[in-house]
Coordinates of N, CA and C in Angstrom, one line a residue:
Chain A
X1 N 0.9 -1.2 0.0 CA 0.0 0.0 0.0 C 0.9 1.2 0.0
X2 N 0.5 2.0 -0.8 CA 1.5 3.5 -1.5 C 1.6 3.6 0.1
X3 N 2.2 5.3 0.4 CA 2.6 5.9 1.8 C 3.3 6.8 1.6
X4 N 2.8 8.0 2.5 CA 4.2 8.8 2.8 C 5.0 8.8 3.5
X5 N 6.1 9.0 2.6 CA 7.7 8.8 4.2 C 8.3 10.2 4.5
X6 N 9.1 10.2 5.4 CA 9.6 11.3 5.6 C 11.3 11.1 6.1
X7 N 11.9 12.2 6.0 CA 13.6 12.0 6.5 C 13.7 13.4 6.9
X8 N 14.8 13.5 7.9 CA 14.9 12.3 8.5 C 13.8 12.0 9.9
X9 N 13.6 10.7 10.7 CA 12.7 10.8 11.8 C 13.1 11.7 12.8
X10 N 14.6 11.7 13.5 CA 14.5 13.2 14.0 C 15.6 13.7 13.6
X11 N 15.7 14.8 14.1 CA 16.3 15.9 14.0 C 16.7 16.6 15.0
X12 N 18.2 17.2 15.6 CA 18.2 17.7 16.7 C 19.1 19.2 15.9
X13 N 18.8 20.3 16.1 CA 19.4 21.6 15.5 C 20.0 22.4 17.0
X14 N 20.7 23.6 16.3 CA 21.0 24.8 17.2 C 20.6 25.3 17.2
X15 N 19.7 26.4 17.8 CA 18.8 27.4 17.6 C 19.8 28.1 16.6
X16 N 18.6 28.7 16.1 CA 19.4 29.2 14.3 C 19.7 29.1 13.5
X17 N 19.8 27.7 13.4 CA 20.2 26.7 12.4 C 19.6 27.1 11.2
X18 N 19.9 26.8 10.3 CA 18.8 26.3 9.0 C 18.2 24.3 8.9
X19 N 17.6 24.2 8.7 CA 17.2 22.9 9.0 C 16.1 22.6 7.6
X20 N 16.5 21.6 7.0 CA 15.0 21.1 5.8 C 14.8 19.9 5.7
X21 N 13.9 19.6 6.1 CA 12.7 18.0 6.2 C 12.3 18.1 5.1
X22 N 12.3 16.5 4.4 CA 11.9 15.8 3.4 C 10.8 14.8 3.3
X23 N 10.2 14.8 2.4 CA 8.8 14.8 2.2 C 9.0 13.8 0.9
X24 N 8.3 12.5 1.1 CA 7.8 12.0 -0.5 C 6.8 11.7 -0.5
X25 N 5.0 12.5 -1.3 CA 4.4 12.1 -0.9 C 3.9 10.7 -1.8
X26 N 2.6 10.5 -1.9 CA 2.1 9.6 -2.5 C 2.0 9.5 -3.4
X27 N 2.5 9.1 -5.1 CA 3.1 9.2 -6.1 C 1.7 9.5 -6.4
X28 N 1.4 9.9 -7.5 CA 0.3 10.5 -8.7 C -0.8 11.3 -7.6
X29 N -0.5 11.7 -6.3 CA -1.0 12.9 -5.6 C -0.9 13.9 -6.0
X30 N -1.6 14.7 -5.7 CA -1.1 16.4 -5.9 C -1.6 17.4 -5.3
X31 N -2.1 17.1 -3.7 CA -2.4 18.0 -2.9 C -0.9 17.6 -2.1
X32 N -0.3 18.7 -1.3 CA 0.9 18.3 -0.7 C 0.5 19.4 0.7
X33 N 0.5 19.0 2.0 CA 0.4 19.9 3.2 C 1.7 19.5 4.1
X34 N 2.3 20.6 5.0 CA 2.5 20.3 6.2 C 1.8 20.8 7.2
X35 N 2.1 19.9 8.6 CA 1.4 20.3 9.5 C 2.2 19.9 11.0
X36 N 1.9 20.4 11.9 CA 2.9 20.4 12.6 C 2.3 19.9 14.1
X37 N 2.7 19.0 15.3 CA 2.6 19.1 16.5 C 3.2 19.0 17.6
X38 N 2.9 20.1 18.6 CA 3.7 20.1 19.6 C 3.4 19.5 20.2
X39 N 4.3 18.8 20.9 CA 4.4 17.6 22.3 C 3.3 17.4 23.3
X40 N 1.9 16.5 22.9 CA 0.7 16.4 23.5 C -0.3 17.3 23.2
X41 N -0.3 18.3 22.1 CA -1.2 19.3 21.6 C -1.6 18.9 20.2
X42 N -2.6 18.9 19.8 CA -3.4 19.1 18.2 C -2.4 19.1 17.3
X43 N -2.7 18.6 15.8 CA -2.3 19.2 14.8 C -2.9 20.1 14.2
X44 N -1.8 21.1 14.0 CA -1.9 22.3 13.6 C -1.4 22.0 12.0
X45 N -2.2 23.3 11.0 CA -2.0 23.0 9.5 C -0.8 24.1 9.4
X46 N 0.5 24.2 8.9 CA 0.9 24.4 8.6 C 0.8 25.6 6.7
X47 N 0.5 24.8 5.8 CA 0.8 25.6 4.5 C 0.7 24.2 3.8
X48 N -0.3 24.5 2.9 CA -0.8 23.6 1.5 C 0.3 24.3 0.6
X49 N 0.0 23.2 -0.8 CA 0.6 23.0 -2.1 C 0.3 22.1 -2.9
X50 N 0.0 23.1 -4.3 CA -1.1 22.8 -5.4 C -0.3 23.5 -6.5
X51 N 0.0 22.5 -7.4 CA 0.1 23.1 -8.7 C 1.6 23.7 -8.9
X52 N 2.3 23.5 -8.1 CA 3.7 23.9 -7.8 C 3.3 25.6 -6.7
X53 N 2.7 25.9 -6.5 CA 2.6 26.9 -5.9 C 1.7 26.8 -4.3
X54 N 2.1 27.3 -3.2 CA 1.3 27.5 -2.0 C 0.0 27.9 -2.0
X55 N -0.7 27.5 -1.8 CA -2.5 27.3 -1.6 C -3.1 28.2 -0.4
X56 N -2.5 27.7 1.0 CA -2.9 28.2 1.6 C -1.3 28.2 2.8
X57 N -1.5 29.3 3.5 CA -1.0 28.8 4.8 C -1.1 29.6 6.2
X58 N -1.2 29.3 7.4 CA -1.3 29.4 8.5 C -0.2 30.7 8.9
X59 N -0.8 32.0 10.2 CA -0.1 32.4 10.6 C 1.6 32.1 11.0
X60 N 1.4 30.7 11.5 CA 2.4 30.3 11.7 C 3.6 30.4 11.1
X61 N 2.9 30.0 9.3 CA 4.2 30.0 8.2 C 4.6 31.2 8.0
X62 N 5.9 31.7 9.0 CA 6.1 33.5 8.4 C 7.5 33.1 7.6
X63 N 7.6 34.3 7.4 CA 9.4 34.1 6.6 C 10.1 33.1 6.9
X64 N 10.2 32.6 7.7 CA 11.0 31.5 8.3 C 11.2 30.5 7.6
X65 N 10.0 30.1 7.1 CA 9.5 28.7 6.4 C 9.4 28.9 4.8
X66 N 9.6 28.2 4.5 CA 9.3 27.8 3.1 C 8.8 26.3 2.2
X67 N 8.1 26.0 1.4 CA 8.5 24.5 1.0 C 8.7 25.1 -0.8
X68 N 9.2 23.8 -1.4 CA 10.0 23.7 -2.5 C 9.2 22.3 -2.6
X69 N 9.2 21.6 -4.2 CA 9.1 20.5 -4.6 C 10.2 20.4 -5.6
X70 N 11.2 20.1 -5.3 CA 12.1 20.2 -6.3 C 12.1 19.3 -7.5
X71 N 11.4 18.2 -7.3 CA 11.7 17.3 -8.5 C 10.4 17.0 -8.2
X72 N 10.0 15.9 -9.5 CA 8.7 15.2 -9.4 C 8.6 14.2 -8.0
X73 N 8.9 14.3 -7.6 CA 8.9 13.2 -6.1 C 9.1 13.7 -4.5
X74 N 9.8 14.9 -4.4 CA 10.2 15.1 -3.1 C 9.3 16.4 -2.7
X75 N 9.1 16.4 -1.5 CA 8.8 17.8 -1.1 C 8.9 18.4 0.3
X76 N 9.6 19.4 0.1 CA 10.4 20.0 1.4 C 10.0 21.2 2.1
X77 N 10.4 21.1 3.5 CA 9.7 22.4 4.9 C 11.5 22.5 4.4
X78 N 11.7 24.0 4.9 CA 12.9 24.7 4.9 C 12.6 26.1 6.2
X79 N 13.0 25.2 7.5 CA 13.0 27.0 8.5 C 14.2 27.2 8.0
X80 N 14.2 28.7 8.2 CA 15.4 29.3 7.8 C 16.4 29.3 9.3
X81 N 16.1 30.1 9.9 CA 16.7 30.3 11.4 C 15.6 30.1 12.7
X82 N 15.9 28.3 12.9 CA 15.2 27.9 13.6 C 15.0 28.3 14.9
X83 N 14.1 28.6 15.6 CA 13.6 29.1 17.4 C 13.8 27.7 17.9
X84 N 13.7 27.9 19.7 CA 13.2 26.9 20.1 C 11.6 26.7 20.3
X85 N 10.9 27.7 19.9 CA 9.7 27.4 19.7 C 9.4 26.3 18.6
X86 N 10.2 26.2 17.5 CA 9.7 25.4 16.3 C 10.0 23.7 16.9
X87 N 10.5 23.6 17.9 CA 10.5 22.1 18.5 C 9.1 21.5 18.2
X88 N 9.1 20.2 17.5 CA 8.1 19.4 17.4 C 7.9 18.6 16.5
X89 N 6.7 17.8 16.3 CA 6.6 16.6 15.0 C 6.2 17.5 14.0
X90 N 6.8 17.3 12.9 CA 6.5 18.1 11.9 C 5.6 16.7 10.6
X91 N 4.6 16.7 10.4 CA 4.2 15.8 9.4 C 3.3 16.1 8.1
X92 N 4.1 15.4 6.9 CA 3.8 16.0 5.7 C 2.7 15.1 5.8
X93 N 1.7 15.8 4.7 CA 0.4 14.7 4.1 C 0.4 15.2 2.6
X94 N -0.3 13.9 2.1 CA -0.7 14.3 0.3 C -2.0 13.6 0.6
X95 N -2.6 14.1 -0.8 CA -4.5 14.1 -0.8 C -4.3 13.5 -2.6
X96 N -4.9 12.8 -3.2 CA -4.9 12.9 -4.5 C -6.7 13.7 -5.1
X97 N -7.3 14.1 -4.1 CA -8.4 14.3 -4.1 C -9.1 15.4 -3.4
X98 N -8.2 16.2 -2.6 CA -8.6 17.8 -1.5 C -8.8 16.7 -0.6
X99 N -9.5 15.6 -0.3 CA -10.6 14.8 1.0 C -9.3 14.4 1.7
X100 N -9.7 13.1 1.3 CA -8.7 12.2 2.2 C -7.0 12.5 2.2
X101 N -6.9 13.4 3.1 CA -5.0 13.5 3.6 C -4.7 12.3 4.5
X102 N -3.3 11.9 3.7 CA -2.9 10.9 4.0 C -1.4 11.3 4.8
X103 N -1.1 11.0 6.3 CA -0.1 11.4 6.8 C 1.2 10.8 6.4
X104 N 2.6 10.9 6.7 CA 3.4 10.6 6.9 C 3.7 10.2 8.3
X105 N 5.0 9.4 8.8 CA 5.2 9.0 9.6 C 5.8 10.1 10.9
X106 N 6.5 11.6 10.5 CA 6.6 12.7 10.8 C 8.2 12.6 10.9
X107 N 8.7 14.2 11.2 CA 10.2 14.4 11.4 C 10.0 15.1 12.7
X108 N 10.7 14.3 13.8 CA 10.7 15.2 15.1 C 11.6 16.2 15.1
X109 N 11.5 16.9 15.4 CA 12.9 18.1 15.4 C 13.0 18.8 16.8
X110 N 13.8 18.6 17.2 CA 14.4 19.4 18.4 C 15.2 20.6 18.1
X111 N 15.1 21.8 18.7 CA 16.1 22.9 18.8 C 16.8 23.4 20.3
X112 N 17.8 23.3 19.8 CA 18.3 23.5 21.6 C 18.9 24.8 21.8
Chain B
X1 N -12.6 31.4 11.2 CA -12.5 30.1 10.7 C -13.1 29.1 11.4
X2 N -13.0 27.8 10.9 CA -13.8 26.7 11.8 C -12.9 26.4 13.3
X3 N -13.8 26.1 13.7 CA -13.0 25.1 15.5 C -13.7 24.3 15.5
X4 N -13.1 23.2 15.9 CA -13.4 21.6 16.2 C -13.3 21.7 17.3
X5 N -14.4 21.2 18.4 CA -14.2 20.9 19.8 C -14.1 19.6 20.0
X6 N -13.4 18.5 20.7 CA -13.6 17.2 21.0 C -13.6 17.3 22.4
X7 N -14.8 15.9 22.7 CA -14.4 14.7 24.3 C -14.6 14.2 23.9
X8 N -14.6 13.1 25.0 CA -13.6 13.7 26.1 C -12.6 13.6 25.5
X9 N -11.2 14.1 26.7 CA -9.9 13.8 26.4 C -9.0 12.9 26.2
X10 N -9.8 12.3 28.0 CA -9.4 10.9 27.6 C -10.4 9.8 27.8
X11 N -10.5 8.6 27.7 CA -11.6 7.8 28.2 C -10.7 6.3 27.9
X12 N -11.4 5.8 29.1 CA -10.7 4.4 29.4 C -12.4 3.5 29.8
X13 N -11.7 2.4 29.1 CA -13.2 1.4 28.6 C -12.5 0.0 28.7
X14 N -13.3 -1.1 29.5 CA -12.8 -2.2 29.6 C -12.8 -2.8 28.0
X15 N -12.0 -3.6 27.8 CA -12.0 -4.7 26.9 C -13.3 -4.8 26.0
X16 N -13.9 -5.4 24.9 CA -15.3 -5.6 24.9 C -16.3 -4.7 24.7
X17 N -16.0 -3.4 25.3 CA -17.1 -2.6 25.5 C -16.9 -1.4 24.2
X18 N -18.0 -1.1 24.0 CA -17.8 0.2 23.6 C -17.2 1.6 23.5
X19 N -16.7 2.4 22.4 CA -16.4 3.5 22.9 C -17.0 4.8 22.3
X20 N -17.2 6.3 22.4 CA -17.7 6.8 21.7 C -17.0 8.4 22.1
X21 N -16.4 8.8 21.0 CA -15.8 10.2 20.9 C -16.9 11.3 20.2
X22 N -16.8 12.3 20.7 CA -17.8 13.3 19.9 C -17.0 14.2 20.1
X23 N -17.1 15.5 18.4 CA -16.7 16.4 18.1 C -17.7 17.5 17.6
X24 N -17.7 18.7 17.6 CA -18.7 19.7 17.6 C -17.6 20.8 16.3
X25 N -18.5 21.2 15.4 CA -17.4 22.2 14.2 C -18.3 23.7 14.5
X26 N -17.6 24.7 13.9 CA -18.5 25.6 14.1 C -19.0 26.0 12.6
X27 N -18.0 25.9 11.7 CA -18.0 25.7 10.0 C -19.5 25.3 9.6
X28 N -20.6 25.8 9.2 CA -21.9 25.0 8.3 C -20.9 24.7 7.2
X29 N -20.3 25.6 6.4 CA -19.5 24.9 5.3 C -18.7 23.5 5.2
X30 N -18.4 23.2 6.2 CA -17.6 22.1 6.4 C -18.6 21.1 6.0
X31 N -17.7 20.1 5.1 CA -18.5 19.0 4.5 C -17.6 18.0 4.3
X32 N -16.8 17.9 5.4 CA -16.1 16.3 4.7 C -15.1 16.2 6.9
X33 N -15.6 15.2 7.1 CA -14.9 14.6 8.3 C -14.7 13.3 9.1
X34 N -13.2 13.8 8.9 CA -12.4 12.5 8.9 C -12.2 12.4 10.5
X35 N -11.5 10.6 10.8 CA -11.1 10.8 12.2 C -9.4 9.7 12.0
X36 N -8.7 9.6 12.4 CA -7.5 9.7 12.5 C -7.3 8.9 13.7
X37 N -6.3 8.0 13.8 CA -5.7 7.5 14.8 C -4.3 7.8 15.2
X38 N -3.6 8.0 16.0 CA -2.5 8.3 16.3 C -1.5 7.2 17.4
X39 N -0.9 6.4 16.9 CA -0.6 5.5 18.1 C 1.0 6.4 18.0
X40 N 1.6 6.2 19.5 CA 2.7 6.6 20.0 C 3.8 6.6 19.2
X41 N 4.1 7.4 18.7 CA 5.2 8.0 17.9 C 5.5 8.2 16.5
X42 N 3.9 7.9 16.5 CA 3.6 7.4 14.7 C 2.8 8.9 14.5
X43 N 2.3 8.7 12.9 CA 1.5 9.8 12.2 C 0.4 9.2 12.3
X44 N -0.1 10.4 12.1 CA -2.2 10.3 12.2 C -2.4 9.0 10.7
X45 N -2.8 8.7 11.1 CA -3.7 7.5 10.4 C -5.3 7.6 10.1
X46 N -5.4 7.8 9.0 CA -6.7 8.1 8.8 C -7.6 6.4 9.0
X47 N -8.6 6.8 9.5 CA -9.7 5.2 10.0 C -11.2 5.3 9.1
X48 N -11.4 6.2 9.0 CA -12.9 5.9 8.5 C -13.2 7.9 8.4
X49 N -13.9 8.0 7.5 CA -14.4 9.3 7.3 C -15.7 9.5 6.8
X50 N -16.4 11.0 6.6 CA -18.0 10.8 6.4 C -18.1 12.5 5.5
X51 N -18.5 12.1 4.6 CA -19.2 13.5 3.7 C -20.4 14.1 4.5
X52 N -20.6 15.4 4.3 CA -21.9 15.8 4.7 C -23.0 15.4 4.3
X53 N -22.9 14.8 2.6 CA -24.5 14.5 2.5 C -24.9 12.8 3.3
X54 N -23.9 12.1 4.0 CA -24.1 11.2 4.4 C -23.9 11.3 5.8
X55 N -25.3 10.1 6.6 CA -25.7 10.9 8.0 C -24.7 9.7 8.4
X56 N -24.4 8.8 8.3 CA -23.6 7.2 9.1 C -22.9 6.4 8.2
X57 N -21.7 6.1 8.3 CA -20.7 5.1 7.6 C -19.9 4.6 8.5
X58 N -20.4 3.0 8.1 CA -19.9 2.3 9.2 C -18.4 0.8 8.6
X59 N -17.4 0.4 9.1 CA -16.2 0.0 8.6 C -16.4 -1.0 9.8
X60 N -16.3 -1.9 10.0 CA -15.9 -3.4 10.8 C -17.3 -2.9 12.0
X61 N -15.9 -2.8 12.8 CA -16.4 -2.2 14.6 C -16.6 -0.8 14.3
X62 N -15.9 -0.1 13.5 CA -15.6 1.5 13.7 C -17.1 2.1 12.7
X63 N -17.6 3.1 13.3 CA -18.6 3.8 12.6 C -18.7 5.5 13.0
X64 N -19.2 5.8 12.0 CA -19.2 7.5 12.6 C -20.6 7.8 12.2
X65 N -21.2 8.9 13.0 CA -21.9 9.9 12.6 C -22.5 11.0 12.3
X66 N -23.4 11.5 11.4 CA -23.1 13.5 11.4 C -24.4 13.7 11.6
X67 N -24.4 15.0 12.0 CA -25.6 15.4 12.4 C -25.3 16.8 12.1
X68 N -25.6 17.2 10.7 CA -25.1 18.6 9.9 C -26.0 19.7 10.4
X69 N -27.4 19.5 11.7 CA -28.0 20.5 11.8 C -27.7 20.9 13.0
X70 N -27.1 19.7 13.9 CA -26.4 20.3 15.5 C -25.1 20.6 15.1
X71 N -24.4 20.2 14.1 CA -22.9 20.2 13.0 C -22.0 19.5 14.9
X72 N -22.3 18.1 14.6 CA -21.2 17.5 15.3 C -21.8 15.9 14.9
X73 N -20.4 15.6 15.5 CA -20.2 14.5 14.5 C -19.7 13.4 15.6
X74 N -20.0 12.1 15.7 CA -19.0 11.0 16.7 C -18.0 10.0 16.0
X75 N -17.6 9.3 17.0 CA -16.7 8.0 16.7 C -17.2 6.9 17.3
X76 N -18.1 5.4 16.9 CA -18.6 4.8 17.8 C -17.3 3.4 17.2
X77 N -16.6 3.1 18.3 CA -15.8 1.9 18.1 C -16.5 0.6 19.2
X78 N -17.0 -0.6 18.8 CA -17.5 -1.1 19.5 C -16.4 -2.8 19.8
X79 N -16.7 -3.3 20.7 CA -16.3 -4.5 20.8 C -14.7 -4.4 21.0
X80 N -14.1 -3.4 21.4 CA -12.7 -2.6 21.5 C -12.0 -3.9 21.7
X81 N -10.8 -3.4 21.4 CA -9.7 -4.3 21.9 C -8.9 -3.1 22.4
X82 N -7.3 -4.0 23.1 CA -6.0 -3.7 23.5 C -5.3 -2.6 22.2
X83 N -5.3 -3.2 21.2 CA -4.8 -2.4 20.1 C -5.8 -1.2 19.7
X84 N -6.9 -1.1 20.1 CA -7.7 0.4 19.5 C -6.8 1.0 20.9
X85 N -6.0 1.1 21.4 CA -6.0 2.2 22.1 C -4.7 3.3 21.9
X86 N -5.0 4.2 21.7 CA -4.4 5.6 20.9 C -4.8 6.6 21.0
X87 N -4.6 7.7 20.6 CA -5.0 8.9 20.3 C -6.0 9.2 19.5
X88 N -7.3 9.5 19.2 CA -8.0 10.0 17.8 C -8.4 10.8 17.7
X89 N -7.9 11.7 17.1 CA -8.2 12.6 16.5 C -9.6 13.1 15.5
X90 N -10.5 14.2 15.5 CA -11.4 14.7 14.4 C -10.9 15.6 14.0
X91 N -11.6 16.1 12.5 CA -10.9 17.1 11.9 C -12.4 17.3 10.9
X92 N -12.3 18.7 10.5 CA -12.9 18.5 9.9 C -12.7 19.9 8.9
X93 N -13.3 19.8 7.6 CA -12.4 20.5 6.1 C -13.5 20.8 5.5
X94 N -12.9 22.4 5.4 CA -14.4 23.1 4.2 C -13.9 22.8 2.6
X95 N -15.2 22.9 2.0 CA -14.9 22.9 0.3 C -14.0 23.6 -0.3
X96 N -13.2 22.7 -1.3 CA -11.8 23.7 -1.7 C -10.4 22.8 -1.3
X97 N -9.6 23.0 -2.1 CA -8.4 22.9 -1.0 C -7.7 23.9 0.3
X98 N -8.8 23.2 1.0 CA -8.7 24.0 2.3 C -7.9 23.2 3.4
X99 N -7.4 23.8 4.8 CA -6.7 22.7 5.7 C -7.4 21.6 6.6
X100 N -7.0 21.0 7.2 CA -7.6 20.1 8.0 C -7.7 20.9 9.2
X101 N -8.8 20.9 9.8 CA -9.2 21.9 11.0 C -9.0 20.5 12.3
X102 N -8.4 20.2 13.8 CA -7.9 19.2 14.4 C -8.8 19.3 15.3
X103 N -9.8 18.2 16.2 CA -9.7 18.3 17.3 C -8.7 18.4 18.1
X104 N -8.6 18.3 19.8 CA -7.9 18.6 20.5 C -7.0 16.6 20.7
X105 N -7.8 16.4 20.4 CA -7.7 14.2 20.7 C -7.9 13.9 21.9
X106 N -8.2 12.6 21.7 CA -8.7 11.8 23.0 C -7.9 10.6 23.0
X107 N -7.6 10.5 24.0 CA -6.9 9.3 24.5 C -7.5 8.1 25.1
X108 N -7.5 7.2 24.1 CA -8.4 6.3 24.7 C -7.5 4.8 25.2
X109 N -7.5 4.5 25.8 CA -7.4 3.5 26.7 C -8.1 2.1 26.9
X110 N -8.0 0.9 26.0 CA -8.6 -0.3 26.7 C -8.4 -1.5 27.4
X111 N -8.8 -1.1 28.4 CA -8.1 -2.2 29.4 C -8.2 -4.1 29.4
X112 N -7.6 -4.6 29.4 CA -7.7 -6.0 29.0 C -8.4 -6.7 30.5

């Protein structure tokens, strides 16, 4: 059964780092989201992607962040200068349909 | 924008018995809600989901229901085992490529 995977599972940075999580979603998909959660809290939506361009995204996503699909297959979160607020599971999903988002297994990321 | 309320938070249920999560949206637009499993250290897992024009869709043990004029929606898992127990999450998504809106999750618990 297809799936999304993600790399790496964690991740430990310096505050300020630059840091980019990778994303492959579910081949002939083409909704691409991340979404993020903090340690015992909700998922939060992060910032969609449609059509090679951002759809939507959340206060949360400020300058910091970015994603890229660089090839037909991958697709990447890029903080630029990581806080320790950005500590947490970060998990990609793809949709081939807007409905059903299908998660990834996530990238934990610590910042210290 | 929408809010998803969930309970409980947590609920613990012998072996056998039933269990039942309820979520409340604020969204009338919302028309597609999914519920999600989350076991410990993994990504949300989608289990079973329901369109608005459909009031009950039911999968093994697992069934949900909507009720688009109080706009809340359940999780009825019956005959539980050891392995239903996790995290589950609701969510629920307006028309469009829009985000997944999260409950808060409930932690359910079945005791052997």
């Amino acid at each position: 059964e297809p799936e999304v995977t993600q790399t790496p599972s964690h991740q430990v940075t310096q505050m300020g780092q630059e840091v980019i999580l990778r994303c492959v979603p579910i081949s002939n998909h083409l909704y691409f989201y991340w979404y993020r959660q903090i340690l015992g809290q909700k998922v939060e939506f992060l910032v969609s992607f449609y059509n090679n361009e951002i759809s939507e995204k959340s206060e949360i996503f400020d300058d910091q962040f970015s994603v890229e699909r660089p090839d037909g297959s991958n697709f990447t979160l890029k903080i630029r200068s990581t806080k320790l607020e950005d500590s947490a599971m970060y998990f990609c999903a793809s949709s081939g349909t807007v409905y059903e988002q299908y998660f990834g297994p996530g990238t934990r990321l610590t910042v210290t | 924008g929408e809010n998803v309320e969930q309970h409980p938070s947590t609920l613990s249920v012998q072996e056998g018995d039933s269990a039942v999560i309820k979520c409340t949206y604020s969204d009338s637009a919302s028309n597609y809600f999914p519920w999600y499993k989350q076991e410990l250290g993994k990504g949300p897992q989608l289990i079973i989901d329901i369109r608005s024009n459909v009031g009950e869709k039911k999968d093994q043990r697992i069934a949900v229901t909507l009720n688009k004029t109080a706009k809340h929606f359940s999780l009825h898992i019956t005959e539980t085992q050891p392995e239903d127990s996790a995290v589950y999450f609701c969510a629920a998504l307006r028309p469009g490529n829009t985000p997944l809106v999260f409950g808060k999750g409930t932690r359910l618990s079945v005791i052997a």
